PDB file of C-alpha atoms in Angstrom:
ATOM      1  CA  MET D 249      47.575  50.164 -45.794  1.00  0.00           C
ATOM      2  CA  ASP D 250      48.160  48.822 -42.360  1.00  0.00           C
ATOM      3  CA  LEU D 251      45.274  48.172 -39.997  1.00  0.00           C
ATOM      4  CA  GLN D 252      45.360  49.231 -36.890  1.00  0.00           C
ATOM      5  CA  LYS D 253      44.596  46.987 -34.066  1.00  0.00           C
ATOM      6  CA  GLN D 254      41.717  48.236 -31.815  1.00  0.00           C
ATOM      7  CA  PRO D 255      42.441  47.122 -27.907  1.00  0.00           C
ATOM      8  CA  ALA D 256      39.665  44.550 -26.918  1.00  0.00           C
ATOM      9  CA  PRO D 257      37.267  45.558 -24.345  1.00  0.00           C
ATOM     10  CA  PRO D 258      38.416  44.692 -20.832  1.00  0.00           C
ATOM     11  CA  GLN D 259      36.472  41.888 -19.471  1.00  0.00           C
ATOM     12  CA  PRO D 260      34.435  42.121 -16.438  1.00  0.00           C
ATOM     13  CA  PRO D 261      35.971  40.113 -13.636  1.00  0.00           C
ATOM     14  CA  SER D 262      34.651  36.619 -13.017  1.00  0.00           C
ATOM     15  CA  ALA D 263      33.358  35.547  -9.895  1.00  0.00           C
ATOM     16  CA  PRO D 264      35.156  33.218  -7.602  1.00  0.00           C
ATOM     17  CA  THR D 265      33.430  29.910  -7.437  1.00  0.00           C
ATOM     18  CA  ALA D 266      33.530  27.901  -4.396  1.00  0.00           C
ATOM     19  CA  PRO D 267      34.802  24.504  -4.861  1.00  0.00           C
ATOM     20  CA  SER D 268      31.651  22.023  -4.260  1.00  0.00           C
ATOM     21  CA  GLN D 269      31.662  18.349  -4.479  1.00  0.00           C
ATOM     22  CA  PRO D 270      30.470  16.055  -7.477  1.00  0.00           C
ATOM     23  CA  ALA D 271      27.041  14.485  -6.672  1.00  0.00           C
ATOM     24  CA  PRO D 272      27.154  10.883  -7.105  1.00  0.00           C
ATOM     25  CA  ALA D 273      25.521   9.041  -9.729  1.00  0.00           C
ATOM     26  CA  ALA D 274      21.823   8.413  -8.751  1.00  0.00           C
ATOM     27  CA  PRO D 275      22.541   4.590 -10.077  1.00  0.00           C
ATOM     28  CA  LEU D 276      24.711   4.199  -7.190  1.00  0.00           C
ATOM     29  CA  LEU D 277      22.991   5.404  -4.269  1.00  0.00           C
ATOM     30  CA  ARG D 278      21.898   2.502  -1.705  1.00  0.00           C
ATOM     31  CA  ALA D 279      18.230   1.440  -2.108  1.00  0.00           C
ATOM     32  CA  SER D 280      15.783   2.451   0.421  1.00  0.00           C
ATOM     33  CA  ASP D 281      12.919   0.156   1.585  1.00  0.00           C
ATOM     34  CA  ALA D 282      10.845   2.509   0.143  1.00  0.00           C
ATOM     35  CA  ASP D 283      12.996   2.334  -3.465  1.00  0.00           C
ATOM     36  CA  ARG D 284      11.911  -1.307  -3.499  1.00  0.00           C
ATOM     37  CA  ASP D 285       8.356  -1.143  -2.342  1.00  0.00           C
ATOM     38  CA  ARG D 286       8.098   1.264  -5.678  1.00  0.00           C
ATOM     39  CA  ILE D 287       9.624  -1.730  -8.030  1.00  0.00           C
ATOM     40  CA  ALA D 288       7.412  -4.206  -6.484  1.00  0.00           C
ATOM     41  CA  ASP D 289       4.630  -2.426  -7.299  1.00  0.00           C
ATOM     42  CA  ILE D 290       5.765  -1.924 -11.029  1.00  0.00           C
ATOM     43  CA  LEU D 291       5.972  -5.416 -11.006  1.00  0.00           C
ATOM     44  CA  ARG D 292       2.759  -6.499  -9.418  1.00  0.00           C
ATOM     45  CA  GLU D 293       1.191  -4.493 -11.692  1.00  0.00           C
ATOM     46  CA  ALA D 294       2.979  -6.027 -14.835  1.00  0.00           C
ATOM     47  CA  LEU D 295       2.203  -9.280 -13.668  1.00  0.00           C
ATOM     48  CA  ALA D 296      -1.232  -8.346 -13.662  1.00  0.00           C
ATOM     49  CA  GLU D 297      -1.458  -6.600 -16.859  1.00  0.00           C
ATOM     50  CA  GLY D 298       0.406 -10.207 -18.443  1.00  0.00           C
ATOM     51  CA  ARG D 299       3.505  -8.432 -19.222  1.00  0.00           C
ATOM     52  CA  LEU D 300       4.799 -10.684 -17.056  1.00  0.00           C
ATOM     53  CA  ASP D 301       4.200 -14.280 -16.188  1.00  0.00           C
ATOM     54  CA  ALA D 302       4.505 -15.517 -13.064  1.00  0.00           C
ATOM     55  CA  ASP D 303       8.110 -17.195 -12.732  1.00  0.00           C
ATOM     56  CA  GLU D 304       9.553 -13.831 -14.394  1.00  0.00           C
ATOM     57  CA  HIS D 305       7.444 -12.011 -11.545  1.00  0.00           C
ATOM     58  CA  ALA D 306       8.861 -14.111  -8.654  1.00  0.00           C
ATOM     59  CA  GLU D 307      11.994 -14.278 -10.410  1.00  0.00           C
ATOM     60  CA  ARG D 308      12.613 -10.427 -10.428  1.00  0.00           C
ATOM     61  CA  VAL D 309      11.208  -9.630  -6.971  1.00  0.00           C
ATOM     62  CA  GLU D 310      13.489 -11.890  -5.740  1.00  0.00           C
ATOM     63  CA  GLY D 311      16.124  -9.628  -7.309  1.00  0.00           C
ATOM     64  CA  VAL D 312      14.595  -6.488  -5.415  1.00  0.00           C
ATOM     65  CA  LEU D 313      14.534  -8.019  -2.366  1.00  0.00           C
ATOM     66  CA  SER D 314      18.208  -8.237  -2.222  1.00  0.00           C
ATOM     67  CA  ALA D 315      19.038  -5.368  -4.605  1.00  0.00           C
ATOM     68  CA  LYS D 316      21.652  -3.272  -2.860  1.00  0.00           C
ATOM     69  CA  THR D 317      21.839   0.249  -4.614  1.00  0.00           C
ATOM     70  CA  VAL D 318      19.111   2.057  -6.840  1.00  0.00           C
ATOM     71  CA  GLY D 319      20.915   0.868 -10.247  1.00  0.00           C
ATOM     72  CA  GLU D 320      20.142  -2.568  -9.836  1.00  0.00           C
ATOM     73  CA  LEU D 321      16.769  -2.210  -8.952  1.00  0.00           C
ATOM     74  CA  GLU D 322      16.482  -0.681 -12.340  1.00  0.00           C
ATOM     75  CA  VAL D 323      17.367  -3.403 -13.972  1.00  0.00           C
ATOM     76  CA  PHE D 324      14.054  -5.277 -13.597  1.00  0.00           C
ATOM     77  CA  ILE D 325      11.541  -2.642 -14.638  1.00  0.00           C
ATOM     78  CA  GLN D 326      13.832  -1.281 -17.677  1.00  0.00           C
ATOM     79  CA  ASP D 327      11.708  -3.432 -20.184  1.00  0.00           C
ATOM     80  CA  LEU D 328       8.436  -2.089 -18.410  1.00  0.00           C
ATOM     81  CA  PRO D 329       6.374   1.127 -19.668  1.00  0.00           C
ATOM     82  CA  ALA D 330       6.083   2.037 -15.847  1.00  0.00           C
ATOM     83  CA  ALA D 331       9.933   2.463 -15.925  1.00  0.00           C
ATOM     84  CA  HIS D 332      10.147   4.984 -19.075  1.00  0.00           C
ATOM     85  CA  GLY D 333       6.704   7.143 -17.604  1.00  0.00           C
ATOM     86  CA  HIS D 334       6.987   7.235 -13.735  1.00  0.00           C
ATOM     87  CA  ARG D 335      10.867   7.547 -12.673  1.00  0.00           C
ATOM     88  CA  ALA D 336       9.942  10.132 -10.548  1.00  0.00           C
ATOM     89  CA  THR D 337      10.038   9.188  -6.812  1.00  0.00           C
ATOM     90  CA  THR D 338       6.960  11.190  -5.986  1.00  0.00           C
ATOM     91  CA  PRO D 339       3.345   8.972  -5.815  1.00  0.00           C
ATOM     92  CA  SER D 340       1.368   9.029  -8.720  1.00  0.00           C
ATOM     93  CA  TYR D 341      -1.949   8.404  -7.244  1.00  0.00           C
ATOM     94  CA  SER D 342      -4.032  10.659  -4.875  1.00  0.00           C
ATOM     95  CA  PRO D 343      -5.046   9.680  -1.412  1.00  0.00           C
ATOM     96  CA  ALA D 344      -8.127   8.310  -0.969  1.00  0.00           C
ATOM     97  CA  PRO D 345     -10.868  10.540   0.728  1.00  0.00           C
ATOM     98  CA  ASN D 346     -10.978  10.845   4.309  1.00  0.00           C
ATOM     99  CA  ARG D 347     -14.935   9.751   3.968  1.00  0.00           C
ATOM    100  CA  PRO D 348     -17.107   7.955   1.975  1.00  0.00           C
ATOM    101  CA  THR D 349     -18.937   9.759  -1.033  1.00  0.00           C
ATOM    102  CA  GLU D 350     -21.988  11.385  -0.346  1.00  0.00           C
ATOM    103  CA  GLY D 351     -24.730   8.983  -0.888  1.00  0.00           C
ATOM    104  CA  ALA D 352     -22.364   6.057  -1.908  1.00  0.00           C
ATOM    105  CA  ILE D 353     -23.278   4.207   1.617  1.00  0.00           C
ATOM    106  CA  PRO D 354     -26.713   2.964   2.918  1.00  0.00           C
ATOM    107  CA  ALA D 355     -27.824   3.968   5.938  1.00  0.00           C
ATOM    108  CA  GLU D 356     -29.010   0.596   6.447  1.00  0.00           C
ATOM    109  CA  ALA D 357     -26.411  -1.973   7.136  1.00  0.00           C
ATOM    110  CA  ASP D 358     -26.032  -5.067   4.640  1.00  0.00           C
ATOM    111  CA  GLU D 359     -24.386  -7.317   7.691  1.00  0.00           C
ATOM    112  CA  HIS D 360     -24.230  -7.073  11.160  1.00  0.00           C
ATOM    113  CA  VAL D 361     -21.780  -9.291  13.447  1.00  0.00           C
ATOM    114  CA  VAL D 362     -22.385  -9.644  17.248  1.00  0.00           C
ATOM    115  CA  ALA D 363     -21.059 -11.331  19.706  1.00  0.00           C
ATOM    116  CA  VAL D 364     -22.284 -11.043  23.416  1.00  0.00           C
ATOM    117  CA  PHE D 365     -20.431 -12.803  25.998  1.00  0.00           C
ATOM    118  CA  SER D 366     -19.022 -14.780  22.726  1.00  0.00           C
ATOM    119  CA  ALA D 367     -17.138 -14.575  19.674  1.00  0.00           C
ATOM    120  CA  ALA D 368     -17.985 -14.083  15.911  1.00  0.00           C
ATOM    121  CA  MET D 369     -16.140 -13.849  13.027  1.00  0.00           C
ATOM    122  CA  ARG D 370     -16.065 -13.170   9.263  1.00  0.00           C
ATOM    123  CA  LYS D 371     -13.357 -14.393   7.127  1.00  0.00           C
ATOM    124  CA  GLY D 372     -12.653 -16.666   4.417  1.00  0.00           C
ATOM    125  CA  ARG D 373     -13.892 -16.015   0.877  1.00  0.00           C
ATOM    126  CA  TRP D 374     -16.949 -13.505   1.352  1.00  0.00           C
ATOM    127  CA  ARG D 375     -18.654 -10.721  -0.769  1.00  0.00           C
ATOM    128  CA  ALA D 376     -17.935  -7.442   1.164  1.00  0.00           C
ATOM    129  CA  GLY D 377     -21.473  -5.084   1.109  1.00  0.00           C
ATOM    130  CA  ARG D 378     -21.213  -1.043   1.729  1.00  0.00           C
ATOM    131  CA  ARG D 379     -21.658  -1.378   4.720  1.00  0.00           C
ATOM    132  CA  MET D 380     -21.263  -3.746   8.068  1.00  0.00           C
ATOM    133  CA  HIS D 381     -22.248  -3.132  11.524  1.00  0.00           C
ATOM    134  CA  ALA D 382     -19.966  -4.707  14.337  1.00  0.00           C
ATOM    135  CA  TYR D 383     -21.052  -5.446  17.724  1.00  0.00           C
ATOM    136  CA  ALA D 384     -18.891  -6.285  20.493  1.00  0.00           C
ATOM    137  CA  VAL D 385     -20.000  -6.859  24.136  1.00  0.00           C
ATOM    138  CA  PHE D 386     -18.273  -8.481  26.520  1.00  0.00           C
ATOM    139  CA  GLY D 387     -17.335 -10.437  23.279  1.00  0.00           C
ATOM    140  CA  SER D 388     -14.764 -10.462  20.119  1.00  0.00           C
ATOM    141  CA  VAL D 389     -15.617 -10.061  16.585  1.00  0.00           C
ATOM    142  CA  GLU D 390     -13.156 -10.624  14.303  1.00  0.00           C
ATOM    143  CA  ILE D 391     -13.304  -9.584  10.372  1.00  0.00           C
ATOM    144  CA  ASP D 392     -10.675 -10.190   8.165  1.00  0.00           C
ATOM    145  CA  LEU D 393     -10.995  -9.249   4.679  1.00  0.00           C
ATOM    146  CA  SER D 394      -8.170  -9.879   3.444  1.00  0.00           C
ATOM    147  CA  GLU D 395      -9.690 -12.438   1.489  1.00  0.00           C
ATOM    148  CA  ALA D 396     -13.204 -10.976   0.533  1.00  0.00           C
ATOM    149  CA  ILE D 397     -14.340  -9.992  -2.901  1.00  0.00           C
ATOM    150  CA  PHE D 398     -14.938  -6.102  -2.952  1.00  0.00           C
ATOM    151  CA  GLU D 399     -17.946  -5.377  -5.540  1.00  0.00           C
ATOM    152  CA  TYR D 400     -17.766  -1.818  -4.196  1.00  0.00           C
ATOM    153  CA  GLN D 401     -15.270   0.971  -3.848  1.00  0.00           C
ATOM    154  CA  GLN D 402     -16.329   2.069  -0.817  1.00  0.00           C
ATOM    155  CA  VAL D 403     -16.695  -0.203   2.073  1.00  0.00           C
ATOM    156  CA  VAL D 404     -18.104   1.585   5.619  1.00  0.00           C
ATOM    157  CA  ILE D 405     -17.944  -1.026   9.106  1.00  0.00           C
ATOM    158  CA  LYS D 406     -19.104   0.833  11.823  1.00  0.00           C
ATOM    159  CA  ALA D 407     -17.887  -0.976  14.984  1.00  0.00           C
ATOM    160  CA  VAL D 408     -18.847  -0.704  18.441  1.00  0.00           C
ATOM    161  CA  SER D 409     -17.011  -2.140  21.582  1.00  0.00           C
ATOM    162  CA  VAL D 410     -18.479  -2.330  25.040  1.00  0.00           C
ATOM    163  CA  PHE D 411     -15.822  -4.473  27.350  1.00  0.00           C
ATOM    164  CA  GLY D 412     -15.260  -6.383  24.182  1.00  0.00           C
ATOM    165  CA  ASN D 413     -12.724  -6.373  20.987  1.00  0.00           C
ATOM    166  CA  VAL D 414     -13.087  -5.543  17.146  1.00  0.00           C
ATOM    167  CA  GLU D 415     -10.194  -6.755  15.498  1.00  0.00           C
ATOM    168  CA  ILE D 416     -10.122  -6.066  11.824  1.00  0.00           C
ATOM    169  CA  ARG D 417      -7.892  -6.790   8.965  1.00  0.00           C
ATOM    170  CA  VAL D 418      -7.708  -5.854   5.564  1.00  0.00           C
ATOM    171  CA  PRO D 419      -5.570  -6.821   2.427  1.00  0.00           C
ATOM    172  CA  GLU D 420      -2.448  -4.219   2.044  1.00  0.00           C
ATOM    173  CA  ASN D 421      -3.569  -3.251  -1.730  1.00  0.00           C
ATOM    174  CA  VAL D 422      -6.483  -1.135  -0.288  1.00  0.00           C
ATOM    175  CA  SER D 423      -6.962   1.982   1.271  1.00  0.00           C
ATOM    176  CA  LEU D 424      -7.754   2.407   4.814  1.00  0.00           C
ATOM    177  CA  ARG D 425      -9.028   5.093   6.894  1.00  0.00           C
ATOM    178  CA  GLY D 426     -10.950   5.652  10.445  1.00  0.00           C
ATOM    179  CA  THR D 427     -12.589   7.808  12.601  1.00  0.00           C
ATOM    180  CA  GLY D 428     -13.591   7.178  16.372  1.00  0.00           C
ATOM    181  CA  GLY D 429     -12.452   7.190  19.468  1.00  0.00           C
ATOM    182  CA  GLY D 430     -12.614   5.613  23.144  1.00  0.00           C
ATOM    183  CA  VAL D 431     -13.557   6.055  26.534  1.00  0.00           C
ATOM    184  CA  LEU D 432     -11.498   4.001  28.717  1.00  0.00           C
ATOM    185  CA  GLY D 433     -10.717   2.348  25.560  1.00  0.00           C
ATOM    186  CA  ASN D 434      -8.448   2.239  22.723  1.00  0.00           C
ATOM    187  CA  PHE D 435      -9.721   2.828  18.611  1.00  0.00           C
ATOM    188  CA  GLU D 436      -6.878   1.840  16.631  1.00  0.00           C
ATOM    189  CA  VAL D 437      -6.996   2.738  12.690  1.00  0.00           C
ATOM    190  CA  ASP D 438      -3.297   2.231  10.597  1.00  0.00           C
ATOM    191  CA  THR D 439      -4.075   4.451   7.911  1.00  0.00           C
ATOM    192  CA  LEU D 440      -3.277   2.908   4.242  1.00  0.00           C
ATOM    193  CA  ASP D 441      -2.548   4.058   0.997  1.00  0.00           C
ATOM    194  CA  SER D 442      -3.359   1.621  -2.332  1.00  0.00           C
ATOM    195  CA  VAL D 443      -0.966   2.718  -4.749  1.00  0.00           C
ATOM    196  CA  GLU D 444      -4.272   1.786  -7.555  1.00  0.00           C
ATOM    197  CA  PRO D 445      -6.579   4.604  -8.119  1.00  0.00           C
ATOM    198  CA  ASP D 446      -9.590   1.676  -8.322  1.00  0.00           C
ATOM    199  CA  ALA D 447      -8.554   0.153  -5.570  1.00  0.00           C
ATOM    200  CA  PRO D 448     -11.378  -0.482  -2.993  1.00  0.00           C
ATOM    201  CA  VAL D 449     -11.331   2.086   0.147  1.00  0.00           C
ATOM    202  CA  VAL D 450     -12.037   0.421   3.554  1.00  0.00           C
ATOM    203  CA  TYR D 451     -13.925   3.087   6.453  1.00  0.00           C
ATOM    204  CA  VAL D 452     -13.913   2.439  10.088  1.00  0.00           C
ATOM    205  CA  ASP D 453     -15.896   4.306  12.196  1.00  0.00           C
ATOM    206  CA  GLY D 454     -15.808   2.887  15.825  1.00  0.00           C
ATOM    207  CA  TRP D 455     -16.528   3.943  19.395  1.00  0.00           C
ATOM    208  CA  ALA D 456     -14.717   1.559  22.258  1.00  0.00           C
ATOM    209  CA  VAL D 457     -15.379   2.043  26.089  1.00  0.00           C
ATOM    210  CA  LEU D 458     -13.861   0.200  28.247  1.00  0.00           C
ATOM    211  CA  GLY D 459     -12.770  -2.129  24.698  1.00  0.00           C
ATOM    212  CA  ASN D 460     -10.873  -2.458  22.000  1.00  0.00           C
ATOM    213  CA  ILE D 461     -11.091  -1.330  17.934  1.00  0.00           C
ATOM    214  CA  GLU D 462      -8.185  -2.428  15.895  1.00  0.00           C
ATOM    215  CA  ALA D 463      -7.736  -2.273  12.115  1.00  0.00           C
ATOM    216  CA  LYS D 464      -4.797  -3.222  10.080  1.00  0.00           C
ATOM    217  CA  PRO D 465      -3.259  -4.478   6.894  1.00  0.00           C
ATOM    218  CA  LYS D 466      -2.457  -8.351   6.981  1.00  0.00           C
ATOM    219  CA  ARG D 467       1.018  -8.405   5.464  1.00  0.00           C
ATOM    220  CA  GLY D 468       1.083  -9.818   1.934  1.00  0.00           C
ATOM    221  CA  LYS D 469      -2.646 -10.513   1.147  1.00  0.00           C
ATOM    222  CA  LEU D 470      -3.612  -8.639  -1.935  1.00  0.00           C
ATOM    223  CA  VAL D 471      -7.052  -8.608  -3.800  1.00  0.00           C
ATOM    224  CA  ALA D 472      -6.162  -9.388  -6.849  1.00  0.00           C
ATOM    225  CA  ASP D 473      -5.570 -13.532  -6.873  1.00  0.00           C
ATOM    226  CA  ILE D 474      -2.397 -14.422  -7.333  1.00  0.00           C
ATOM    227  CA  LEU D 475      -1.069 -18.200  -7.928  1.00  0.00           C
ATOM    228  CA  ASP D 476      -0.624 -19.598  -4.678  1.00  0.00           C
ATOM    229  CA  ARG D 477       3.240 -20.654  -5.737  1.00  0.00           C
ATOM    230  CA  VAL D 478       4.086 -17.388  -6.345  1.00  0.00           C
ATOM    231  CA  GLN D 479       2.524 -15.707  -3.172  1.00  0.00           C
ATOM    232  CA  ARG D 480       4.820 -18.320  -1.090  1.00  0.00           C
ATOM    233  CA  LYS D 481       7.959 -17.894  -3.145  1.00  0.00           C
ATOM    234  CA  VAL D 482       7.428 -13.625  -2.735  1.00  0.00           C
ATOM    235  CA  ASP D 483       6.886 -14.302   1.211  1.00  0.00           C
ATOM    236  CA  LYS D 484       9.743 -16.359   1.682  1.00  0.00           C
ATOM    237  CA  ASN D 485      11.430 -14.038   0.421  1.00  0.00           C
ATOM    238  CA  LEU D 486      10.132 -11.240   1.798  1.00  0.00           C
ATOM    239  CA  ARG D 487      10.813 -12.359   5.281  1.00  0.00           C
ATOM    240  CA  LYS D 488      14.387 -13.311   4.494  1.00  0.00           C
ATOM    241  CA  HIS D 489      14.945  -9.593   4.095  1.00  0.00           C
ATOM    242  CA  LEU D 490      13.009  -8.340   6.945  1.00  0.00           C
ATOM    243  CA  ASP D 491      14.813 -11.350   9.112  1.00  0.00           C
ATOM    244  CA  ARG D 492      18.664  -9.271   8.091  1.00  0.00           C
TER     245      ARG D 492
END
């Protein structure tokens, strides 16, 4: 007996699709300075962990500074764990709190730096305490933490400037926070966030009366000790990149 063929049920009309442009592949995207900084941070961490030696680190950083695309950047970290666990472009760290932890900083200063009609400075290889007071009255105070030894994660610098100048410099891989103001003066703190969760945090509390208080990172200076020849090589390549 012949089987009767049943008519196929009608199909709903398909919605028209708008023409779309193919998205460019991520490896072909032009690399930004933020992309280069992210890769450089991963390489710096690999050097600190011993995954790269000094020569490998210097060679890869040189390549990162000259890379043009995201794909070229990824080549330098493809054999590192961070390349497989942290491919997201969002930061993998939490910003440092705006104020120190309650009870972490003593009320009394560990050290005073005073300049009255004179100049005073604290720089070089020295141990930073938890609290430091700086006073500049018709004088100048310079506090350079770029080579200091941080024994505590939180450091507070209280600065007062009256017709004077207080200048504070920190390593570029710490966090920096500021609270203060000025009366016919200038109070300027460049907020800085380290990508390292255990990095020291420097808090600058200040008041400038017809004076100046300024706190900024000192580029090229890191808390971790890195071989001098590697640092010179990195700085040289960075200057070449910035001069383009």
